[in-house]
PDB file of C-alpha atoms in Angstrom:
ATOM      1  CA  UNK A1237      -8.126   5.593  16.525  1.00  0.00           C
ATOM      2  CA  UNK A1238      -9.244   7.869  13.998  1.00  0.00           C
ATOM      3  CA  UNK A1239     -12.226   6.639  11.975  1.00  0.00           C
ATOM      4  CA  UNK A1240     -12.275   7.631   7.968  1.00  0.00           C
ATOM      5  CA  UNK A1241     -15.849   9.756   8.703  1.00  0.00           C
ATOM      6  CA  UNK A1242     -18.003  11.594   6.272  1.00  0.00           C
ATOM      7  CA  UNK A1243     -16.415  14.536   7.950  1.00  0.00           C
ATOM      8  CA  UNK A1244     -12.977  13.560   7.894  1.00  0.00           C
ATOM      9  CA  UNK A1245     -12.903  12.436   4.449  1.00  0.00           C
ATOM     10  CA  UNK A1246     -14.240  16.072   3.527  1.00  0.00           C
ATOM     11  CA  UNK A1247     -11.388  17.569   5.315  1.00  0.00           C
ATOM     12  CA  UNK A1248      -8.639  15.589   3.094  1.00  0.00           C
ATOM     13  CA  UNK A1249      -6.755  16.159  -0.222  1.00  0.00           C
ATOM     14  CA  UNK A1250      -5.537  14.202  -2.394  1.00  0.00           C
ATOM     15  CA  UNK A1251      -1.978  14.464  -0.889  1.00  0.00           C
ATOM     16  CA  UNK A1252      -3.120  13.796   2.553  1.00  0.00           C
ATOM     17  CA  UNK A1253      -3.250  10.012   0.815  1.00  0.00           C
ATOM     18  CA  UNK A1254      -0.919   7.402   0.443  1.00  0.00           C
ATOM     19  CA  UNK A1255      -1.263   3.875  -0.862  1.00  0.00           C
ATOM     20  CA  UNK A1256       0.940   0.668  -0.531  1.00  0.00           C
ATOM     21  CA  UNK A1257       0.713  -2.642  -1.884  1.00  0.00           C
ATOM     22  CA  UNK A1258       2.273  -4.426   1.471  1.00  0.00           C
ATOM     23  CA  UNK A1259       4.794  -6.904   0.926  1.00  0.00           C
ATOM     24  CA  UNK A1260       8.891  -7.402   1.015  1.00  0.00           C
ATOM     25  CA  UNK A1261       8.390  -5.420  -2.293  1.00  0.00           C
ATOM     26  CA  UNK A1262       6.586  -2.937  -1.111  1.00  0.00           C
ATOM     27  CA  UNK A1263       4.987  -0.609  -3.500  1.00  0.00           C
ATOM     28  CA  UNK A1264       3.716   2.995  -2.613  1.00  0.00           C
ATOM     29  CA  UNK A1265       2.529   6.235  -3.693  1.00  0.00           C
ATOM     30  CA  UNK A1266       1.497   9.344  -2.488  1.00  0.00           C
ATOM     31  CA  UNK A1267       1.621  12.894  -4.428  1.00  0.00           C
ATOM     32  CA  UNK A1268       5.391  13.631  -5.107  1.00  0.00           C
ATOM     33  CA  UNK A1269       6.459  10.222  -3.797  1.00  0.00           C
ATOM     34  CA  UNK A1270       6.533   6.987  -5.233  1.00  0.00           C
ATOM     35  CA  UNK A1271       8.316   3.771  -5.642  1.00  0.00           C
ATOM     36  CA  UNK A1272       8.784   0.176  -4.139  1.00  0.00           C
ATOM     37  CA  UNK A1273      10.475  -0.158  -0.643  1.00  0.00           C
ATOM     38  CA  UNK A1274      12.304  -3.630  -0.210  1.00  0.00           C
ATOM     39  CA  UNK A1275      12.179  -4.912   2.802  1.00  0.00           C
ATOM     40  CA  UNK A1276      14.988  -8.421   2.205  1.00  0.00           C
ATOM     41  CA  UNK A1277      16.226 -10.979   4.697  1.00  0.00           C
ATOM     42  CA  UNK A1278      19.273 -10.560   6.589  1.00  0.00           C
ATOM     43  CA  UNK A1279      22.047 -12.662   6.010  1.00  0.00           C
ATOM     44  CA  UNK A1280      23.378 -11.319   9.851  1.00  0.00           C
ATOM     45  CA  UNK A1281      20.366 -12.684  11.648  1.00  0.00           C
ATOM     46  CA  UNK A1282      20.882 -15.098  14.391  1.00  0.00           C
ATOM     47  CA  UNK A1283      20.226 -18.497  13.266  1.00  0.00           C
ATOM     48  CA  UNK A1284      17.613 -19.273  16.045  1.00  0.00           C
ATOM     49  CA  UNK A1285      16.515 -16.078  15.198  1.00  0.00           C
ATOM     50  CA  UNK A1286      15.484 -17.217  11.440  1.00  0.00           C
ATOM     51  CA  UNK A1287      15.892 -15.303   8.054  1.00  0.00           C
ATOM     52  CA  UNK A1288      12.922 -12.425   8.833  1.00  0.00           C
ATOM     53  CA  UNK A1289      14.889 -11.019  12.161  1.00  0.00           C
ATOM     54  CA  UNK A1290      15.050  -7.766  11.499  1.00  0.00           C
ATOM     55  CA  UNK A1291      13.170  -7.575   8.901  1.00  0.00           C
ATOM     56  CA  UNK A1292       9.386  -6.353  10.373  1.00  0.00           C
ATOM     57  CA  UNK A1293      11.390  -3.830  12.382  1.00  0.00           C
ATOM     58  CA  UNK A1294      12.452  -2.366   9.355  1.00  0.00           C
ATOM     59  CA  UNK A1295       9.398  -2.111   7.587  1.00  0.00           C
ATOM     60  CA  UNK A1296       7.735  -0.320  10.724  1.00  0.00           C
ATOM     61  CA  UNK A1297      10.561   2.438  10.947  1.00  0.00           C
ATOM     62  CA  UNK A1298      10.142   2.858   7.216  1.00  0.00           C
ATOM     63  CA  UNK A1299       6.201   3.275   7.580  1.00  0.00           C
ATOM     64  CA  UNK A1300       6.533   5.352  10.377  1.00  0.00           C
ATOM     65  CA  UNK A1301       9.361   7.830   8.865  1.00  0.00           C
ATOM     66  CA  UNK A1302       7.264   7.832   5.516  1.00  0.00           C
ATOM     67  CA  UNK A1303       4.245   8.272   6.678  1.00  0.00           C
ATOM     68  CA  UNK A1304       5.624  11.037   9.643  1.00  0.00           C
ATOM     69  CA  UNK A1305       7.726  12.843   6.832  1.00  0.00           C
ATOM     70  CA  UNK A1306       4.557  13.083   4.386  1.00  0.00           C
ATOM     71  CA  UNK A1307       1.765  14.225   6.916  1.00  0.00           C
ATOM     72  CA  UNK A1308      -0.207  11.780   5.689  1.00  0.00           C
ATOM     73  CA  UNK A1309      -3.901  11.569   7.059  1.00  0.00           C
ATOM     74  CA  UNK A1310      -5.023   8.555   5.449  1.00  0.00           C
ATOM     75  CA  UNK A1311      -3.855   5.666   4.348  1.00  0.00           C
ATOM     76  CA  UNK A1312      -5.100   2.818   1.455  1.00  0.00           C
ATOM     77  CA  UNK A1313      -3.882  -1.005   1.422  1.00  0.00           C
ATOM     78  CA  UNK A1314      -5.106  -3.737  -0.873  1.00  0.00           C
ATOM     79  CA  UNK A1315      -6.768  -6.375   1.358  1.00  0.00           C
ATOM     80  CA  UNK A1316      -6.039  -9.675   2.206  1.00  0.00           C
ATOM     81  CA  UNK A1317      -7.957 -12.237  -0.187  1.00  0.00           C
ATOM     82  CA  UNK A1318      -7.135 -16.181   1.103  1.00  0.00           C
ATOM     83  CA  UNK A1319      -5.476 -17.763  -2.178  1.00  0.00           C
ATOM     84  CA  UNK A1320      -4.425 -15.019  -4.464  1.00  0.00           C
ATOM     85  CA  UNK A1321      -1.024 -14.822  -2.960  1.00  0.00           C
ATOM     86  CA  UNK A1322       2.005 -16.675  -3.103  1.00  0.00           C
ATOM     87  CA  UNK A1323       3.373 -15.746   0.709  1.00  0.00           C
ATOM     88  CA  UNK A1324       0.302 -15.291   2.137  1.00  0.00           C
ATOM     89  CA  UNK A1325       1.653 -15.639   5.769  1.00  0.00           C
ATOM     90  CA  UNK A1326       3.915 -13.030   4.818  1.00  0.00           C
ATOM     91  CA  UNK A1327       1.491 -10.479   3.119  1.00  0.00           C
ATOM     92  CA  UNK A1328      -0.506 -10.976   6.635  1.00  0.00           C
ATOM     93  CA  UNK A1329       2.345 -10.312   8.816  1.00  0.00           C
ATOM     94  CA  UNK A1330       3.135  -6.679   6.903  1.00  0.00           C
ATOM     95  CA  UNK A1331      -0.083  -5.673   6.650  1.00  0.00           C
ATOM     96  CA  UNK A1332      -0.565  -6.167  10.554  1.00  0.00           C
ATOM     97  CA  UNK A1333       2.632  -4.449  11.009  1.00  0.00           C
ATOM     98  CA  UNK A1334       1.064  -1.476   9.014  1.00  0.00           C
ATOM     99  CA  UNK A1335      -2.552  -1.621  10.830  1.00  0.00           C
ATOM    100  CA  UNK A1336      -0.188  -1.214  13.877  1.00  0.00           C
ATOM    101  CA  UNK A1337       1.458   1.658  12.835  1.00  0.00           C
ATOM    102  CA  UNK A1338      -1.493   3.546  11.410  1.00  0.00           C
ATOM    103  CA  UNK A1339      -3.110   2.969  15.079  1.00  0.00           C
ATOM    104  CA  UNK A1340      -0.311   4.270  17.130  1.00  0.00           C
ATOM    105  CA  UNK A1341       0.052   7.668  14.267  1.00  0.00           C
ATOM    106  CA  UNK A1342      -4.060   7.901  14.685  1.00  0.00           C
ATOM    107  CA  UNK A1343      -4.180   7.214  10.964  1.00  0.00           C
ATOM    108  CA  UNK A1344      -7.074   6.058   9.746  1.00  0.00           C
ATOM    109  CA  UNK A1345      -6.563   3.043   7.022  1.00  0.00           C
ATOM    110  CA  UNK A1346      -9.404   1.762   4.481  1.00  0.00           C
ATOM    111  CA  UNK A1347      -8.526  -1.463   2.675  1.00  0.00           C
ATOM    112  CA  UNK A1348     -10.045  -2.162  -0.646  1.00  0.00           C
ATOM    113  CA  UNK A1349     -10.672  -5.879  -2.784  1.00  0.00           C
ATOM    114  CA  UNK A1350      -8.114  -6.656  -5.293  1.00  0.00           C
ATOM    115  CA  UNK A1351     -11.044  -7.343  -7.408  1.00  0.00           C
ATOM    116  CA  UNK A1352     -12.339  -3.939  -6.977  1.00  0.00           C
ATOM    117  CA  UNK A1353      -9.092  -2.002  -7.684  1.00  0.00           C
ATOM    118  CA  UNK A1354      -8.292  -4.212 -10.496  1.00  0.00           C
ATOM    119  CA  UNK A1355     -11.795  -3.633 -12.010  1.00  0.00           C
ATOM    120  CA  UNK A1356     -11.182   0.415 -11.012  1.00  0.00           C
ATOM    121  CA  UNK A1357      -8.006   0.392 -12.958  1.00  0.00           C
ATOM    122  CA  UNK A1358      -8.198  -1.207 -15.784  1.00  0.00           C
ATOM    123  CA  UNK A1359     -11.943  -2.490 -16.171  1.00  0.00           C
ATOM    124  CA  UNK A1360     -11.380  -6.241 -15.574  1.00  0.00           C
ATOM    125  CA  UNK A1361     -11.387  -7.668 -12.001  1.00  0.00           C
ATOM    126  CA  UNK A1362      -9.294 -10.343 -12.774  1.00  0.00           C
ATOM    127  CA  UNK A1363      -6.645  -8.471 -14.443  1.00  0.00           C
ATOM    128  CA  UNK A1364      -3.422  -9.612 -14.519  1.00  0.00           C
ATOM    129  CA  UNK A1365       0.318  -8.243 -12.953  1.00  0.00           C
ATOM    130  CA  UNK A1366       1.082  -7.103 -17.088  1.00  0.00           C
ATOM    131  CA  UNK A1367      -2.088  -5.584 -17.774  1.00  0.00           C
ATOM    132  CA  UNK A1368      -2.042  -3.205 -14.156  1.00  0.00           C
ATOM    133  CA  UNK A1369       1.126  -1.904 -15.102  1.00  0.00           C
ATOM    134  CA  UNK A1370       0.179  -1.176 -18.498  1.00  0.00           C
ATOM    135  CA  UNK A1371      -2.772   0.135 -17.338  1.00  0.00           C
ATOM    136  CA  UNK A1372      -0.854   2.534 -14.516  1.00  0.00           C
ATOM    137  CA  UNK A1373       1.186   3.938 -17.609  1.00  0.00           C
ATOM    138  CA  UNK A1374      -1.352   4.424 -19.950  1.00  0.00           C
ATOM    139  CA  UNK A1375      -3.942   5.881 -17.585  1.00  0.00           C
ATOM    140  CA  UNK A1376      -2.500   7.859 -15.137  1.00  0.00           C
ATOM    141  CA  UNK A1377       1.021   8.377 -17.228  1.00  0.00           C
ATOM    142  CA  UNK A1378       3.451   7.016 -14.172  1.00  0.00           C
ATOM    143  CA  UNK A1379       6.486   5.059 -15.458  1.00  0.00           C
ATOM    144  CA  UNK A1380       6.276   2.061 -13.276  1.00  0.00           C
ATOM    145  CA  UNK A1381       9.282   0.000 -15.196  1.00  0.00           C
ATOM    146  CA  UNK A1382       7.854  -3.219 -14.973  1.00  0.00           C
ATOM    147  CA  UNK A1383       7.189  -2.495 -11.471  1.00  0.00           C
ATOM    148  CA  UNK A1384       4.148  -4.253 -10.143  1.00  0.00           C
ATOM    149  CA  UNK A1385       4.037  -3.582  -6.713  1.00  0.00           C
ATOM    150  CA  UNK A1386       4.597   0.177  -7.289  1.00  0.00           C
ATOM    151  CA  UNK A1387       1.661   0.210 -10.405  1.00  0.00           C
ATOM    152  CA  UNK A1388      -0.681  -1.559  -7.254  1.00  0.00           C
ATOM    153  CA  UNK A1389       0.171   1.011  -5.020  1.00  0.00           C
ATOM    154  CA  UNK A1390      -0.727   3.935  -7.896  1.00  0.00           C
ATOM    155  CA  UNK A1391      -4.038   1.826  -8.415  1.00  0.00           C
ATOM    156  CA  UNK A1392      -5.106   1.395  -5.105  1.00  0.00           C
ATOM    157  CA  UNK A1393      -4.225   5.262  -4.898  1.00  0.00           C
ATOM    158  CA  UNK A1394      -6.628   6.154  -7.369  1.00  0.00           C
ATOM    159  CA  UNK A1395      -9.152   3.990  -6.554  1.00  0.00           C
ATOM    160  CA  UNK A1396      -9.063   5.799  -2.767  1.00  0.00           C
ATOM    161  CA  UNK A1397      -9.563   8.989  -4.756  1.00  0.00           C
ATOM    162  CA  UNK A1398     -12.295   8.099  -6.880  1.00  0.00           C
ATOM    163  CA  UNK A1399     -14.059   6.037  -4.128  1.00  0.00           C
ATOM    164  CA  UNK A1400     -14.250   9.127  -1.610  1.00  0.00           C
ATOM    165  CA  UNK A1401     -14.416  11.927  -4.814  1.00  0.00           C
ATOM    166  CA  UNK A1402     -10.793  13.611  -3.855  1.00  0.00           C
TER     167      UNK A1402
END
């Protein structure tokens, strides 16, 4: 798998990027594209099956045709903090799904601290849902529309950019 090296990282532009805030929401951004992808459970899925069939194999064709259409060398997620999330089992099962996909495109993926991009974005590491997308609007001047997931994904975007000096 492609490693994010001094070298490679010197090699990349800013729209070689693209961040996502994984979840059924799932927030993203990239130059020229941006939004939240939702991922819901099927009402068709076989009982035995349970509510999520279908569901993961959805998210990975969307990854893959997003990140495929795009060209995208390098990819940003927020990482997985035990306790800050309300479906945690879920947030882990997307984000494996997109540490999968990122392996089998030879994309390399960095994950950052919520605490860090929160502190990046708006100077306070404990900021809140509100105060990111106000922050996302104000800073950067992206509508989000009380969009959460898509003002992480613009965050975590930035933060990638200012971490590595793009």
């Amino acid at each position: 798998m492609q490693k994010l090296t001094e070298e490679y990282v010197s090699q990349l532009k800013r729209g070689d990027i693209m961040a996502f805030d994984v979840a059924t929401h799932c927030g993203y951004y990239t130059l020229g594209d941006y939004g939240t992808a939702h991922f819901p459970n099927t009402e068709k899925a076989p009982k035995k099956m349970g509510l999520d069939y279908a569901q993961h194999k959805a998210f990975r064709k969307w990854l893959i045709d997003i990140l495929t259409f795009h060209n995208i060398k390098a990819v940003a997620a927020e990482d997985v903090v035990f306790g800050h999330f309300v479906d945690f089992r879920k947030l882990c099962e997307f984000r494996g799904i997109l540490f999968e996909v990122c392996e089998t495109l030879d994309i390399p993926i960095v994950t950052f601290k919520p605490s860090d991009i929160k502190k990046h974005g708006t100077g306070k590491g404990n900021a809140d849902k509100k105060m990111m997308m106000e922050f996302a609007e104000k800073r950067y001047h992206i509508e989000v529309n009380g969009d959460d997931n898509l003002a992480d994904a613009i965050h975590i975007y930035m933060y990638f950019i200012h971490r590595y000096k793009l």
